[in-house]
Structure formats: C-alpha cells, structure tokens
Short mmCIF file of C-alpha atoms in Angstrom, two decimals:
data_model
loop_
_atom_site.label_atom_id
_atom_site.label_comp_id
_atom_site.label_asym_id
_atom_site.label_seq_id
_atom_site.Cartn_x
_atom_site.Cartn_y
_atom_site.Cartn_z
CA ARG A 19 72.01 114.44 107.42
CA CYS A 20 72.21 113.05 110.68
CA ARG A 21 70.25 114.84 113.71
CA GLY A 22 73.28 115.37 115.73
CA ALA A 23 74.70 117.31 113.08
CA ARG A 24 71.74 119.94 113.09
CA GLU A 25 71.50 120.05 116.86
CA ASN A 26 75.31 120.03 117.76
CA LYS A 27 77.59 122.83 117.12
CA THR A 28 80.24 121.82 114.73
CA GLU A 29 84.04 122.79 115.60
CA PRO A 30 86.94 122.84 112.71
CA VAL A 31 89.22 119.90 112.96
CA ASN A 32 92.67 121.05 113.80
CA PHE A 33 95.31 118.76 112.52
CA SER A 34 98.07 121.48 113.63
CA LEU A 35 99.59 119.22 116.13
CA ALA A 36 99.98 116.28 113.82
CA SER A 37 103.33 115.21 112.52
CA ASP A 38 103.96 114.83 108.91
CA GLU A 39 103.93 111.20 109.60
CA ASP A 40 100.62 111.38 111.16
CA ILE A 41 99.18 113.55 108.16
CA ARG A 42 100.49 110.69 106.02
CA ARG A 43 98.33 108.07 107.93
CA LEU A 44 95.30 110.33 107.68
CA ARG A 45 95.77 110.24 103.85
CA GLN A 46 95.93 106.75 103.79
CA ILE A 47 92.49 106.14 105.37
CA ASP A 48 90.38 103.55 103.48
CA LEU A 49 87.34 105.45 102.06
CA ALA A 50 85.95 102.00 100.92
CA ASP A 51 83.91 102.40 103.96
CA PRO A 52 80.85 104.47 102.49
CA TYR A 53 79.81 106.12 106.10
CA LEU A 54 83.31 107.34 106.66
CA ALA A 55 83.56 108.59 102.96
CA TRP A 56 80.35 110.48 103.61
CA LEU A 57 81.58 111.99 107.06
CA MET A 58 84.96 112.97 105.12
CA ALA A 59 83.03 114.48 102.23
CA HIS A 60 80.72 116.67 104.92
CA ILE A 61 83.31 117.35 107.43
CA ASP A 62 82.58 120.96 107.58
CA GLN A 63 78.74 119.83 108.51
CA VAL A 64 78.98 117.31 110.89
CA PRO A 65 80.48 117.03 114.43
CA ALA A 66 83.99 116.18 114.09
CA GLN A 67 87.26 116.45 116.07
CA PHE A 68 90.92 115.76 116.32
CA ILE A 69 92.09 114.84 119.91
CA HIS A 70 96.02 115.11 120.45
CA VAL A 71 97.12 113.57 123.62
CA PRO A 72 100.96 114.64 124.38
CA ALA A 73 103.51 112.16 125.60
CA GLY A 74 103.12 110.98 129.27
CA GLN A 75 99.81 112.96 129.72
CA THR A 76 96.51 111.36 131.03
CA VAL A 77 93.18 112.82 129.40
CA GLN A 78 89.44 112.20 130.13
CA HIS A 79 87.08 113.11 127.51
CA TYR A 80 83.34 113.02 126.86
CA ARG A 81 81.21 113.14 124.04
CA ARG A 82 77.43 113.11 123.57
CA ASP A 83 76.88 112.91 119.91
CA PRO A 84 77.62 111.13 116.81
CA GLY A 85 80.29 112.05 114.39
CA LEU A 86 83.88 111.65 113.21
CA THR A 87 86.74 111.64 115.63
CA PHE A 88 90.58 111.20 115.02
CA ILE A 89 92.78 110.50 117.88
CA LEU A 90 96.41 110.41 118.26
CA LEU A 91 98.08 109.01 121.44
CA GLU A 92 101.79 109.96 121.90
CA ALA A 93 104.10 107.85 123.91
CA ALA A 94 103.11 106.85 127.46
CA SER A 95 100.07 108.74 127.10
CA SER A 96 96.57 107.81 128.24
CA LEU A 97 92.88 108.40 127.40
CA LEU A 98 89.70 107.66 128.73
CA LEU A 99 86.92 108.23 126.24
CA GLU A 100 83.38 108.02 126.93
CA ASN A 101 80.62 108.27 124.12
CA LEU A 102 76.78 108.43 124.50
CA ILE A 103 74.72 108.23 121.51
CA THR A 104 70.92 107.92 122.01
CA GLN A 105 67.63 108.96 120.42
CA GLU A 106 68.97 109.83 116.81
CA ASP A 107 67.03 109.37 113.97
CA ILE A 108 70.14 108.67 112.03
CA ALA A 109 73.58 108.36 113.76
CA ILE A 110 76.70 107.68 111.75
CA ASN A 111 79.81 107.73 113.75
CA ARG A 112 83.45 106.78 113.20
CA LEU A 113 86.51 106.70 115.79
CA ILE A 114 89.98 106.43 114.19
CA VAL A 115 92.93 105.99 116.70
CA TRP A 116 96.71 105.84 116.26
CA GLN A 117 98.51 104.67 119.60
CA LYS A 118 102.55 105.07 119.75
CA LYS A 119 104.54 103.12 122.30
CA GLN A 120 103.27 102.40 125.61
CA SER A 121 100.09 104.46 125.26
CA SER A 122 96.81 103.50 126.75
CA LEU A 123 93.28 103.92 125.48
CA ARG A 124 89.99 103.11 127.19
CA TYR A 125 86.80 103.62 125.16
CA VAL A 126 83.38 103.30 126.54
CA GLN A 127 80.46 103.86 124.36
CA LEU A 128 76.57 103.51 125.08
CA CYS A 129 74.25 103.59 122.31
CA GLY A 130 70.42 103.12 122.64
CA LEU A 131 67.02 104.01 121.22
CA ASN A 132 68.58 105.12 117.79
CA ASN A 133 66.30 104.35 114.56
CA PHE A 134 69.41 103.77 112.51
CA LEU A 135 72.95 103.23 113.91
CA ALA A 136 76.13 102.90 111.89
CA ASN A 137 79.00 102.85 114.12
CA GLY A 138 82.72 102.04 113.37
CA VAL A 139 85.87 102.03 115.45
CA GLN A 140 89.23 101.56 113.95
CA ILE A 141 92.31 101.43 116.34
CA GLU A 142 96.03 101.10 115.22
CA LEU A 143 98.57 99.92 117.81
CA LEU A 144 101.75 101.11 116.18
CA GLY A 145 104.25 101.35 119.24
CA HIS A 146 105.28 98.56 121.39
CA GLN A 147 103.30 97.98 124.54
CA ALA A 148 100.40 100.08 123.61
CA THR A 149 97.08 98.87 125.01
CA ALA A 150 93.49 99.41 123.94
CA SER A 151 90.38 98.40 125.72
CA VAL A 152 87.04 98.93 123.97
CA THR A 153 83.43 98.33 125.91
CA GLN A 154 80.56 99.02 123.46
CA LEU A 155 76.85 98.66 124.84
CA ASN A 156 73.73 98.95 122.35
CA TYR A 157 70.08 98.75 123.07
CA SER A 158 67.75 98.67 119.78
CA CYS A 159 63.88 98.54 119.91
CA GLY A 160 61.09 98.78 117.35
CA PHE A 161 62.10 98.63 113.84
CA ALA A 162 65.61 100.02 114.58
CA GLN A 163 68.65 98.99 112.76
CA ALA A 164 72.18 98.96 114.30
CA ASP A 165 75.36 98.16 112.24
CA ILE A 166 78.48 98.21 114.60
CA GLU A 167 82.02 97.14 113.58
CA THR A 168 85.39 97.48 115.79
CA ASN A 169 88.71 96.71 114.22
CA ILE A 170 91.98 96.84 116.28
CA PHE A 171 95.17 96.09 114.24
CA HIS A 172 98.31 95.08 116.14
CA ARG A 173 101.28 96.53 114.39
CA ALA A 174 104.07 96.43 117.07
CA LYS A 175 105.45 93.97 119.77
CA ALA A 176 103.95 93.17 123.30
CA THR A 177 100.63 95.07 122.18
CA THR A 178 97.39 94.35 124.13
CA SER A 179 93.80 94.60 123.17
CA GLN A 180 90.36 93.83 124.71
CA ILE A 181 86.97 94.24 123.15
CA GLN A 182 83.85 93.52 125.00
CA VAL A 183 80.36 94.02 123.36
CA ARG A 184 76.93 93.66 124.96
CA SER A 185 73.75 94.35 122.98
CA ALA A 186 70.09 93.95 123.70
CA GLY A 187 67.45 93.66 120.96
CA ALA A 188 63.60 94.10 121.35
CA GLY A 189 60.43 94.60 119.05
CA ARG A 190 61.60 93.75 115.41
CA SER A 191 64.95 95.43 115.85
CA THR A 192 68.06 94.29 113.97
CA THR A 193 71.66 94.62 115.34
CA ILE A 194 74.83 93.47 113.65
CA TYR A 195 78.32 93.59 115.42
CA ARG A 196 81.41 92.66 113.56
CA GLY A 197 84.69 92.77 115.51
CA LEU A 198 88.24 91.97 114.39
CA ILE A 199 91.65 91.69 116.26
CA ASP A 200 94.31 91.65 113.30
CA VAL A 201 97.84 90.71 114.66
CA ASP A 202 100.58 91.33 112.07
CA LYS A 203 103.84 89.39 111.48
CA THR A 204 105.61 92.34 113.22
CA ALA A 205 103.60 92.02 116.47
CA PRO A 206 104.90 89.03 118.44
CA GLY A 207 104.08 88.89 122.04
CA THR A 208 100.40 90.32 121.43
CA THR A 209 97.59 89.59 123.75
CA GLY A 210 94.13 90.02 122.31
CA TRP A 211 90.44 89.18 123.47
CA GLN A 212 87.16 89.90 122.38
CA GLY A 213 83.83 88.84 123.90
CA GLY A 214 80.02 89.51 123.01
CA ARG A 215 76.73 88.88 124.93
CA ALA A 216 73.45 89.24 123.20
CA LEU A 217 70.23 89.66 125.15
CA ILE A 218 67.09 88.66 123.04
CA LEU A 219 63.75 90.39 124.29
CA SER A 220 61.38 89.34 121.83
CA ARG A 221 60.99 86.72 119.11
CA GLN A 222 61.09 89.14 116.20
CA ALA A 223 64.52 90.92 117.34
CA SER A 224 67.52 89.81 115.77
CA VAL A 225 71.13 90.24 117.41
CA ASP A 226 74.32 88.78 115.27
CA ILE A 227 77.79 89.03 116.99
CA LEU A 228 80.37 88.19 114.59
CA PRO A 229 84.02 88.12 116.22
CA ARG A 230 87.00 87.29 113.90
CA LEU A 231 90.96 86.86 114.38
CA ASP A 232 93.30 87.22 111.84
CA ILE A 233 96.76 86.16 113.01
CA ARG A 234 99.99 86.22 110.96
CA THR A 235 102.52 85.34 113.80
CA ASN A 236 102.60 82.50 116.16
CA ASP A 237 103.55 84.10 119.56
CA VAL A 238 100.30 85.51 120.46
CA ARG A 239 97.60 84.77 123.05
CA CYS A 240 94.35 85.72 121.57
CA SER A 241 90.81 84.28 122.16
CA HIS A 242 87.24 85.28 121.73
CA GLY A 243 83.81 84.08 122.85
CA VAL A 244 80.01 84.97 122.21
CA SER A 245 76.80 84.12 123.99
CA ALA A 246 73.03 84.84 123.78
CA THR A 247 70.27 84.79 126.24
CA HIS A 248 66.98 86.10 127.19
CA LEU A 249 65.35 87.27 130.33
CA ASP A 250 64.88 84.56 132.87
CA ASP A 251 61.11 84.05 133.53
CA ALA A 252 62.20 83.00 137.15
CA VAL A 253 64.25 86.21 137.68
CA LEU A 254 61.35 88.39 136.24
CA PHE A 255 58.93 86.42 138.46
CA TYR A 256 61.05 86.88 141.64
CA MET A 257 60.96 90.70 141.16
CA HIS A 258 57.33 90.84 140.39
CA THR A 259 56.80 89.15 143.68
CA ARG A 260 58.94 91.98 145.20
CA GLY A 261 56.33 94.56 144.04
CA LEU A 262 57.77 95.54 140.66
CA SER A 263 55.53 95.83 137.64
CA ALA A 264 56.30 93.61 134.71
CA LYS A 265 57.61 96.59 132.77
CA GLN A 266 60.02 97.74 135.98
CA ALA A 267 61.21 94.02 136.46
CA ARG A 268 62.20 94.22 132.58
CA GLN A 269 63.82 97.59 132.74
CA LEU A 270 65.77 96.37 135.95
CA ALA A 271 66.81 93.09 134.30
CA LEU A 272 67.81 95.12 131.18
CA ALA A 273 69.96 97.55 133.35
CA GLY A 274 71.63 94.77 135.13
CA PHE A 275 72.58 93.09 131.86
CA MET A 276 74.25 96.47 130.64
CA LYS A 277 75.78 97.46 133.76
CA GLN A 278 77.40 94.17 135.10
CA GLN A 279 81.27 94.61 135.82
CA LEU A 280 81.12 98.01 134.18
CA ASP A 281 81.52 101.71 135.36
CA LEU A 282 79.04 103.40 133.54
CA SER A 283 78.26 105.97 136.27
CA SER A 284 79.08 108.84 134.10
CA LEU A 285 77.42 107.85 131.16
CA LEU A 286 74.23 107.00 132.82
CA ALA A 287 73.99 109.93 135.13
#
C-alpha cells in the first residue's frame, strides 16, 4: 500500500455525472498496465476521484497526493490541474482524461524525493479543437527509482497537445520517462510537440527520456526534442564567489532548472 493511501482520507468515486458513453469508455480502460490494475482493484483504499467539468465552465483543481484520477471535460470547458507528489515511500499515480470539443486542459505536476514513483498520464482528445498541455518535473536522489509515462491520443480534427518534461537525477537514482503523441487517421490538422530536458547531478545517476510519435495521417505538425546536461562548474563558481556555499549554489541551480519558463508558484509555495 502506498503511503499516500494511509495518510489521506479516501473519498468515494462518483460517476453519476458521467453519460452512458463515458461509462463505456471507463469499461474499456486497458488494465494491461499493472499499476493501473492494482489501483482499480483497490479503488476503495487509495485516494481516487472523478472530476467532471461541465460545458463552458473553467475550473482549477489542486491535488497533493498520488492516486487514481478520472477527468471528463465537456465541450468548451477548461481545467487547470496541479499535482504535487513528494516524500513518498511508494507513489503510484494514474491520471486518465477524456476531452470533448474545444475543451482545454493544463496539467502541471511536481514530483520529488520519492523512493519509488510510478506515474502515468493518459489523455484522449475526442473532440475537434481540444487542447492539452502537460508539464512534468521530477527530482530523484539516493537510490530512488522513477517510472514516468505520458500518452496523448489525438482522435479528432485540429487538436493540439504539448508535453514538457524536466527531470533531475542525483546519487544513484534511476529515472525513465516515456512520452507518446499518437495521431489517428481521423485527426488531420493536429499539432503536437514534446520536449524533455535531463539534468545529471552525479556520475551514478541515470535519466532516460524517450519521446515517441505515432502518426497515421499526413496533415499534421508534430515534433520532439531531448537534451541532457549537468551543472555548469563556471556557474557554481560564480555563485560561490557571491557568498553561497557549494550546497546552496547547487540548490539554486536546480531550482532554476525546474522553474525556468514555468509558473509553479502555487506548487512550490
């Protein structure tokens, strides 16, 4: 059992607002994912919720634990979801989203100092002009292991997705990120992008970022890019000459790597 399940009050998952079609989608969830299958089997014991955003409404939601989350965005609705997962012994987290036409999702997730993290995001863009933006930050140290996977499926015309991942590894930690943008033949006019940056903080740390595109139509604009780096000795020396200790300089450089071009004020508060 994950620590989050012991420490957080579990609320029942209420699917009463979902239509028959949405319930059918729930029943078609692929339980080949062992972590998702475990969460579904223990849904009465782990933090789990169903978020329904009615048509035309804008909602902001904040979650501070791992668990199982289903989200349904109706037409022309908008959701900002922020998720913080830190200092868990075992953190198993799954997010499954269905988006109808002209809906918008922005998902920001910060994970750090977890001994074991299994994190999965699956987004289905079912209606035309639906958009999804995913930003995931992870920091692992010691002997920690992190397995992160994000899949976005374009099923309708003129849909847009963006995935941005930043992961830092220290000690002897191991992090694997797998990202997929899948464009169906029924989704011409799609725009998709995914980018990943890895920061290696020790010789023994490992960070692998593996983006993938699966495209079955010609009228698309999709791309991906990945880079890996380490802390610049010149930058650390400069901060040291300004009175910061070696530890403070590394912490400041790591914070800059994570927060650059990102608005994480609420998560980091």
